[in-house]
Each structure stands twice: as C-alpha cells, then as structure tokens.
C-alpha atoms as a printed R data frame, in Angstrom:
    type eleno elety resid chain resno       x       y        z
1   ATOM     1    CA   UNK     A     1  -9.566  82.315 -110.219
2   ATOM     2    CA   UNK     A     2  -8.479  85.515 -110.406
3   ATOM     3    CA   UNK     A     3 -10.877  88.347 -111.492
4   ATOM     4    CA   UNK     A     4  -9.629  88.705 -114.771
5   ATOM     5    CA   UNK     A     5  -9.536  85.659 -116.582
6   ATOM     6    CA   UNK     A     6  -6.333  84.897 -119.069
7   ATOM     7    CA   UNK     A     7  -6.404  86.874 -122.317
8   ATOM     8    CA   UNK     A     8  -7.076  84.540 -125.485
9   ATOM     9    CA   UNK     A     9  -4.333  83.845 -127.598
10  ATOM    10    CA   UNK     A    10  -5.700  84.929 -130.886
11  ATOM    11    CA   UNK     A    11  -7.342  88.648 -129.294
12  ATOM    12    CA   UNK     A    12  -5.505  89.488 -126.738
13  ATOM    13    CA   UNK     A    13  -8.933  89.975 -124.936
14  ATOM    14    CA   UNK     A    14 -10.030  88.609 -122.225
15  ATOM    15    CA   UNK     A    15 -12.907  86.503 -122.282
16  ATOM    16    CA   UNK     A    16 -16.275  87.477 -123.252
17  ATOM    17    CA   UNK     A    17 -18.051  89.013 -120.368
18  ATOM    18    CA   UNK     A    18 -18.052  91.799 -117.948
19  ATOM    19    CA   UNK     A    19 -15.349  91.105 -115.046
20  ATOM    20    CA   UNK     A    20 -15.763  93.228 -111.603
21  ATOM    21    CA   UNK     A    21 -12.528  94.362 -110.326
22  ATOM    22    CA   UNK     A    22 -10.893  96.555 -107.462
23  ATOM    23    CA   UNK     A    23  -8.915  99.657 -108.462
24  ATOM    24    CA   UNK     A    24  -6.250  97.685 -107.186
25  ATOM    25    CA   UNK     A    25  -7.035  94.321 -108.927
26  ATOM    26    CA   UNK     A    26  -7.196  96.773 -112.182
27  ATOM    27    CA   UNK     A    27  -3.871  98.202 -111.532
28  ATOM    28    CA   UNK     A    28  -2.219  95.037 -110.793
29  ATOM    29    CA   UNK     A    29  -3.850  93.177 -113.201
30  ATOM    30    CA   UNK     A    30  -3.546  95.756 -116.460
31  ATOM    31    CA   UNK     A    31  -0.331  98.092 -115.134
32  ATOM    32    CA   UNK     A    32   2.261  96.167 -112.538
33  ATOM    33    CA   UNK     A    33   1.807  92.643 -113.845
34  ATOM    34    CA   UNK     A    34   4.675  91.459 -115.142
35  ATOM    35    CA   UNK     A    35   3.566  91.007 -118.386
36  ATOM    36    CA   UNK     A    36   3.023  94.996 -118.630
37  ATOM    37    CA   UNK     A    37   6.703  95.472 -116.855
38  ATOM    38    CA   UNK     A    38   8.097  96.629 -120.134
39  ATOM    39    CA   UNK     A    39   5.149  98.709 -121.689
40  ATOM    40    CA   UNK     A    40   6.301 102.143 -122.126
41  ATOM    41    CA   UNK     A    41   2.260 104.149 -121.664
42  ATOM    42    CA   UNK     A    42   0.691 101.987 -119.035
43  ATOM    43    CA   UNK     A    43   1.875 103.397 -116.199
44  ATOM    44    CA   UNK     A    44   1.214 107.048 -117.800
45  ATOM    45    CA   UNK     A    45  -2.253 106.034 -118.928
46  ATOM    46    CA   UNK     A    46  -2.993 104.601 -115.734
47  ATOM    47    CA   UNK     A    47  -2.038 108.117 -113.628
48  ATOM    48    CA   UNK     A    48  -3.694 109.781 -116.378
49  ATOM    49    CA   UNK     A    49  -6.674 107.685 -115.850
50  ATOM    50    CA   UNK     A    50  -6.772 108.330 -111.761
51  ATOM    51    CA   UNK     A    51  -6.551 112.196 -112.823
52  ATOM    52    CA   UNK     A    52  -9.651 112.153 -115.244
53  ATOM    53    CA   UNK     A    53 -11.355 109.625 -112.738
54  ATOM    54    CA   UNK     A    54 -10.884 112.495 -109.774
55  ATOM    55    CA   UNK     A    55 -12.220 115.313 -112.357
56  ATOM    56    CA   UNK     A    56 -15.190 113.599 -112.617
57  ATOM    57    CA   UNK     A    57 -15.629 112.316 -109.449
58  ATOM    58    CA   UNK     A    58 -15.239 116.530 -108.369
59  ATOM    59    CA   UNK     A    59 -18.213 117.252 -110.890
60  ATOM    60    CA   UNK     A    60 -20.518 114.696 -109.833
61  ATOM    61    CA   UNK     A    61 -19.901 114.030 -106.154
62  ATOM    62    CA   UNK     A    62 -19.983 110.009 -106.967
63  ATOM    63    CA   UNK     A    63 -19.605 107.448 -109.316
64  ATOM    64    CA   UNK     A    64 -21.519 104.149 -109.557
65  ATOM    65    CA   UNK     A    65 -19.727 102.298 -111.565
66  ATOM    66    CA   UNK     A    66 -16.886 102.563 -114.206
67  ATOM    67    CA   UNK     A    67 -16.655 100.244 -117.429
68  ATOM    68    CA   UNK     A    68 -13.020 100.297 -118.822
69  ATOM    69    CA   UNK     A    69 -12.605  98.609 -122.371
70  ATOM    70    CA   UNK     A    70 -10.814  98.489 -125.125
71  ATOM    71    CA   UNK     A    71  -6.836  98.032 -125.870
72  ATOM    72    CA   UNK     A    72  -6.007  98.961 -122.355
73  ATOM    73    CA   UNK     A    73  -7.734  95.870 -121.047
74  ATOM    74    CA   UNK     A    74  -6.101  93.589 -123.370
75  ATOM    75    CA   UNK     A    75  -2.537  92.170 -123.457
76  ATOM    76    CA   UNK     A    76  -1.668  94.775 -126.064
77  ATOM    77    CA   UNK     A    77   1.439  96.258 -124.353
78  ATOM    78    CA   UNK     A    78   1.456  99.491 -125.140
79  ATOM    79    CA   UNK     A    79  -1.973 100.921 -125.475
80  ATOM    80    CA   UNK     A    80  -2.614 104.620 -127.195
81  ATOM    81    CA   UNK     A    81  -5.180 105.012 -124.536
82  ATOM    82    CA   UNK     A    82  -8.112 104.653 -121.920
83  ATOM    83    CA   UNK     A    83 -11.739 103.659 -123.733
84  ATOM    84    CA   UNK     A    84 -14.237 103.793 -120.631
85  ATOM    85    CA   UNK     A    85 -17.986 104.613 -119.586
86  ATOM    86    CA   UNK     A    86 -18.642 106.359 -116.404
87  ATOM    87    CA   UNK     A    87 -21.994 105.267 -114.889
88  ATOM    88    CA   UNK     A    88 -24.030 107.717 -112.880
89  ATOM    89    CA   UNK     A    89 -26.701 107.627 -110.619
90  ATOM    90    CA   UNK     A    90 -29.515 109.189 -112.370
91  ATOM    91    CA   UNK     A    91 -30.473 111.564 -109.244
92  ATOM    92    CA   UNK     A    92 -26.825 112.489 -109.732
93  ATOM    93    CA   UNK     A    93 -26.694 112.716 -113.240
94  ATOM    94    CA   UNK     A    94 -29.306 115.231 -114.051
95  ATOM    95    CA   UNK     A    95 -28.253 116.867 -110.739
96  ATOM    96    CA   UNK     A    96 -25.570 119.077 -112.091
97  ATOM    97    CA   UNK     A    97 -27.055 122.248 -113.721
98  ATOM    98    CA   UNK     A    98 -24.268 124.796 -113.140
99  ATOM    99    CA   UNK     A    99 -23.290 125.783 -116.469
100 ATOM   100    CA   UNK     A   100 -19.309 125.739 -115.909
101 ATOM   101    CA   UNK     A   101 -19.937 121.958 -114.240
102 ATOM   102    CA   UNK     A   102 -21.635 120.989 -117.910
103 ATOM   103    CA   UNK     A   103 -19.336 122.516 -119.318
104 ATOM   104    CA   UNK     A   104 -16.697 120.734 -117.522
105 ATOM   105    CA   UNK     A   105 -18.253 117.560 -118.240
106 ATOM   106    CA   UNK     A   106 -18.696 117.992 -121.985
107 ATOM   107    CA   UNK     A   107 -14.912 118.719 -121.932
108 ATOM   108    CA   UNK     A   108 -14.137 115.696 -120.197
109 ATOM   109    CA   UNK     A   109 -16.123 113.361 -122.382
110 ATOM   110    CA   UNK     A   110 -14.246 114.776 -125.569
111 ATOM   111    CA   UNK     A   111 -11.520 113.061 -126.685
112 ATOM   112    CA   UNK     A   112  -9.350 115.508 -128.047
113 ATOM   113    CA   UNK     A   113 -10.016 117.823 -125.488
114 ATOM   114    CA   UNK     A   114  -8.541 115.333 -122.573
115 ATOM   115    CA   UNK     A   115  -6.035 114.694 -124.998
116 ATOM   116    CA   UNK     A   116  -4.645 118.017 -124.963
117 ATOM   117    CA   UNK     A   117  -4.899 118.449 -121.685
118 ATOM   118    CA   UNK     A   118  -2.483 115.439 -120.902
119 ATOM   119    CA   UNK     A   119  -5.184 112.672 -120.972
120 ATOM   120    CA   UNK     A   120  -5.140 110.096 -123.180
121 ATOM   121    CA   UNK     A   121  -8.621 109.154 -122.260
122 ATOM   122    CA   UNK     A   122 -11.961 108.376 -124.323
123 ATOM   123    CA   UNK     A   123 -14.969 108.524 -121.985
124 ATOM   124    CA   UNK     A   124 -18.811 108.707 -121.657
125 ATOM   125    CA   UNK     A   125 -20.901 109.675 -119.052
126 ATOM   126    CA   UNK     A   126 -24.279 107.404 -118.895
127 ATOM   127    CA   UNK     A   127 -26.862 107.753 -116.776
128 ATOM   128    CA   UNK     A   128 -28.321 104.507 -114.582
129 ATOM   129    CA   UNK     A   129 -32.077 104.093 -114.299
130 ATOM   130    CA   UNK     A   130 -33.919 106.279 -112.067
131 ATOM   131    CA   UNK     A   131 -36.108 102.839 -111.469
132 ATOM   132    CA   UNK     A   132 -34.181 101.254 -108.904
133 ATOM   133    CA   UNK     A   133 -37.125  98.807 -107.587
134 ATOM   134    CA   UNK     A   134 -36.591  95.258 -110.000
135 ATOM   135    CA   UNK     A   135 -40.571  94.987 -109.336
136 ATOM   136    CA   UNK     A   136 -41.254  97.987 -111.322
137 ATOM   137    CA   UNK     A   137 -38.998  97.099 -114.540
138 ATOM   138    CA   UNK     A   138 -41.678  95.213 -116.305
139 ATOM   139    CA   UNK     A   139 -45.095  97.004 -115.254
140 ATOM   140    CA   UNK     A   140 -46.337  99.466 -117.715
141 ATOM   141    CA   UNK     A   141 -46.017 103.055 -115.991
142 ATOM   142    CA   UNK     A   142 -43.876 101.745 -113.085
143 ATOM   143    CA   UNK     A   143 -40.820 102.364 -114.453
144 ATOM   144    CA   UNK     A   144 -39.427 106.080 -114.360
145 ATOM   145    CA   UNK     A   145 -39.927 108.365 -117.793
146 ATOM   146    CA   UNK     A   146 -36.919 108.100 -120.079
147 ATOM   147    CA   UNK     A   147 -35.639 104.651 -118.194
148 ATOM   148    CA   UNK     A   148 -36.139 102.795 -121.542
149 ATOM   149    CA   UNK     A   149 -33.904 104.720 -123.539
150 ATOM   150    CA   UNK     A   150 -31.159 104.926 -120.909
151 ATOM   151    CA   UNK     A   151 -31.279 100.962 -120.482
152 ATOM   152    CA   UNK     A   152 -31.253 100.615 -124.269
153 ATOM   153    CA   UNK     A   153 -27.900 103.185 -124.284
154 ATOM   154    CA   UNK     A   154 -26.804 100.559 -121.640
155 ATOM   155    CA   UNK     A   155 -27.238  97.363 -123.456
156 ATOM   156    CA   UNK     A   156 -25.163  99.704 -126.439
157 ATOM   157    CA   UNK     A   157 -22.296 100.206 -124.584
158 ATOM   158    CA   UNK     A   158 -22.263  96.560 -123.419
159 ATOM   159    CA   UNK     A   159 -22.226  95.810 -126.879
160 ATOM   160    CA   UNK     A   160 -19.841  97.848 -127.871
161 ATOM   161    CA   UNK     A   161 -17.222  97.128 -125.427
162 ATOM   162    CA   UNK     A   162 -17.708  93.386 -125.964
163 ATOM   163    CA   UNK     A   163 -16.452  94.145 -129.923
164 ATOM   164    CA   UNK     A   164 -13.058  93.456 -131.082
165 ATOM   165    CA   UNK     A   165 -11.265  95.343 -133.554
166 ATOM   166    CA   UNK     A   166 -11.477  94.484 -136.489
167 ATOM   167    CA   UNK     A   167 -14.759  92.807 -135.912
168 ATOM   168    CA   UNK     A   168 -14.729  89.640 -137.501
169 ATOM   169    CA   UNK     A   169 -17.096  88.118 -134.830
170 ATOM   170    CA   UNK     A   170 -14.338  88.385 -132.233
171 ATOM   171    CA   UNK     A   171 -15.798  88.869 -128.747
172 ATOM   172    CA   UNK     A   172 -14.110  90.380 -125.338
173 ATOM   173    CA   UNK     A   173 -14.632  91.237 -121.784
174 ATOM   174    CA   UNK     A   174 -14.423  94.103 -119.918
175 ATOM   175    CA   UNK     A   175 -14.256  95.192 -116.743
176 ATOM   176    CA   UNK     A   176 -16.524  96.770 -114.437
177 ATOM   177    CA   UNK     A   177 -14.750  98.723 -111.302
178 ATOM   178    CA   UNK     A   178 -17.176 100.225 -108.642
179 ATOM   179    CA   UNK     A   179 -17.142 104.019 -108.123
C-alpha cells in the first residue's frame, strides 16, 4: 500500500488519518505523480515549500516533525498554497531568544508576509512536550509545566487538519513528514 492512500471521490482527500511520508514519497506522491503532471503551482509551491522549510530549519537548528494539510494534499490540481505545522522540540523551541531569530520566526509564520516574499505558505510553529518519558504523562506533577496546554494545541491542529472545507462532516488525512 502505498503511504498515501487513494483520495476519495467525493473530497478529494485522502482518507481520514495522519499518513507518515518521506520528502520524497511527498514529492512524488503530491508534485510528479502523474495526476499533478498538468497542475500549473505544484511544482512552484513545492520549491517554495523546500525554501520556507530551510528558513526554518536555519532558525531552529532542527525540526521534529512537519504536518502538511490542506488543498495541497488533496487531488485538487492546482492548489493556492502550502497549509502546514512545524513541530519543535520543546528544548529547541523555547531555545531561540535572539530577538532578530523571533523575529524571523514571527515573519515566517505570517501568511502574508511569506506571501510577499515569494511563499505561498501558511505555517505554525508548535512546540512538542518537554515530557518525553510515556510513564510520566498521567502522574500528577510528572509531567513538565505548560505540557497540558501544548498537547491540547496538538490535539487542535489534529483536528483542524482532519476538517474539510466546507465542513459538512467531511473528514481527511494528512500527512506527517519527519524533520
């Protein structure tokens, strides 16, 4: 089965779920399959993508994880842009203090911003749990201060990304590349 599963006839979605792909399963999959051969902003969104991924990347030293969502993983063929979530380390996450680097960061997770700079990107930067130890999730003062809030901003952005648009109860996947 191939990581992505088939999109559904009536969404153009993939399946419910969150599917974990390669970069190169994502570009072959959502860019040079022939399916996308005659979309006219995949190939541009996909560069841009790699460009905003390496900004980042330069900011925070590593990724964990990257959710990509919306049109761009669908069979739409010409998507107006990239909807993803950048998942950080928390060690790595509240690590940067320079104020340029926030800065930077804020500027990257603003749409119009990347959009005037030649990025047709929508993005947000979460921060995993510093509670890395399963054993600890479920013991009162175990888990690290302000993990509950940034695993309820998780389960959010799950949420969201499994939506369709318009709503109507319509469900999707997306897919979850490692940094």
């Amino acid at each position: 089965m191939p990581p992505l599963p088939p999109f559904a006839a009536g969404t153009l979605c993939p399946p419910p779920g969150r599917y974990s792909m390669s970069w190169e399963e994502v570009e072959y999959s959502l860019v040079r399959a022939a399916e996308m051969e005659a979309s006219s902003t995949r190939s541009g969104l996909w560069v841009e993508l790699q460009s905003h991924r390496a900004l980042v990347e330069c900011l925070y030293g590593s990724v964990a994880r990257i959710w990509l969502a919306g049109s761009f993983v669908s069979g739409k063929l010409d998507p107006s842009d990239v909807d993803l979530a950048y998942l950080i380390d928390a060690d790595v996450y509240g690590g940067v203090n320079e104020p340029d680097d926030i800065a930077d960061l804020a500027n990257l997770s603003n749409r119009e911003w990347c959009v005037k700079h030649g990025m047709r990107i929508d993005a947000y930067l979460l921060s995993l749990p510093a509670t890395v130890d399963f054993r600890d999730l479920g013991i009162v003062g175990a888990m690290a201060a302000g993990d509950s809030e940034v695993f309820q901003t998780l389960g959010l952005y799950d949420e969201i990304w499994q939506r369709c648009r318009p709503g109507h109860g319509h469900r999707r996947g997306y897919v979850e590349v490692a940094g």
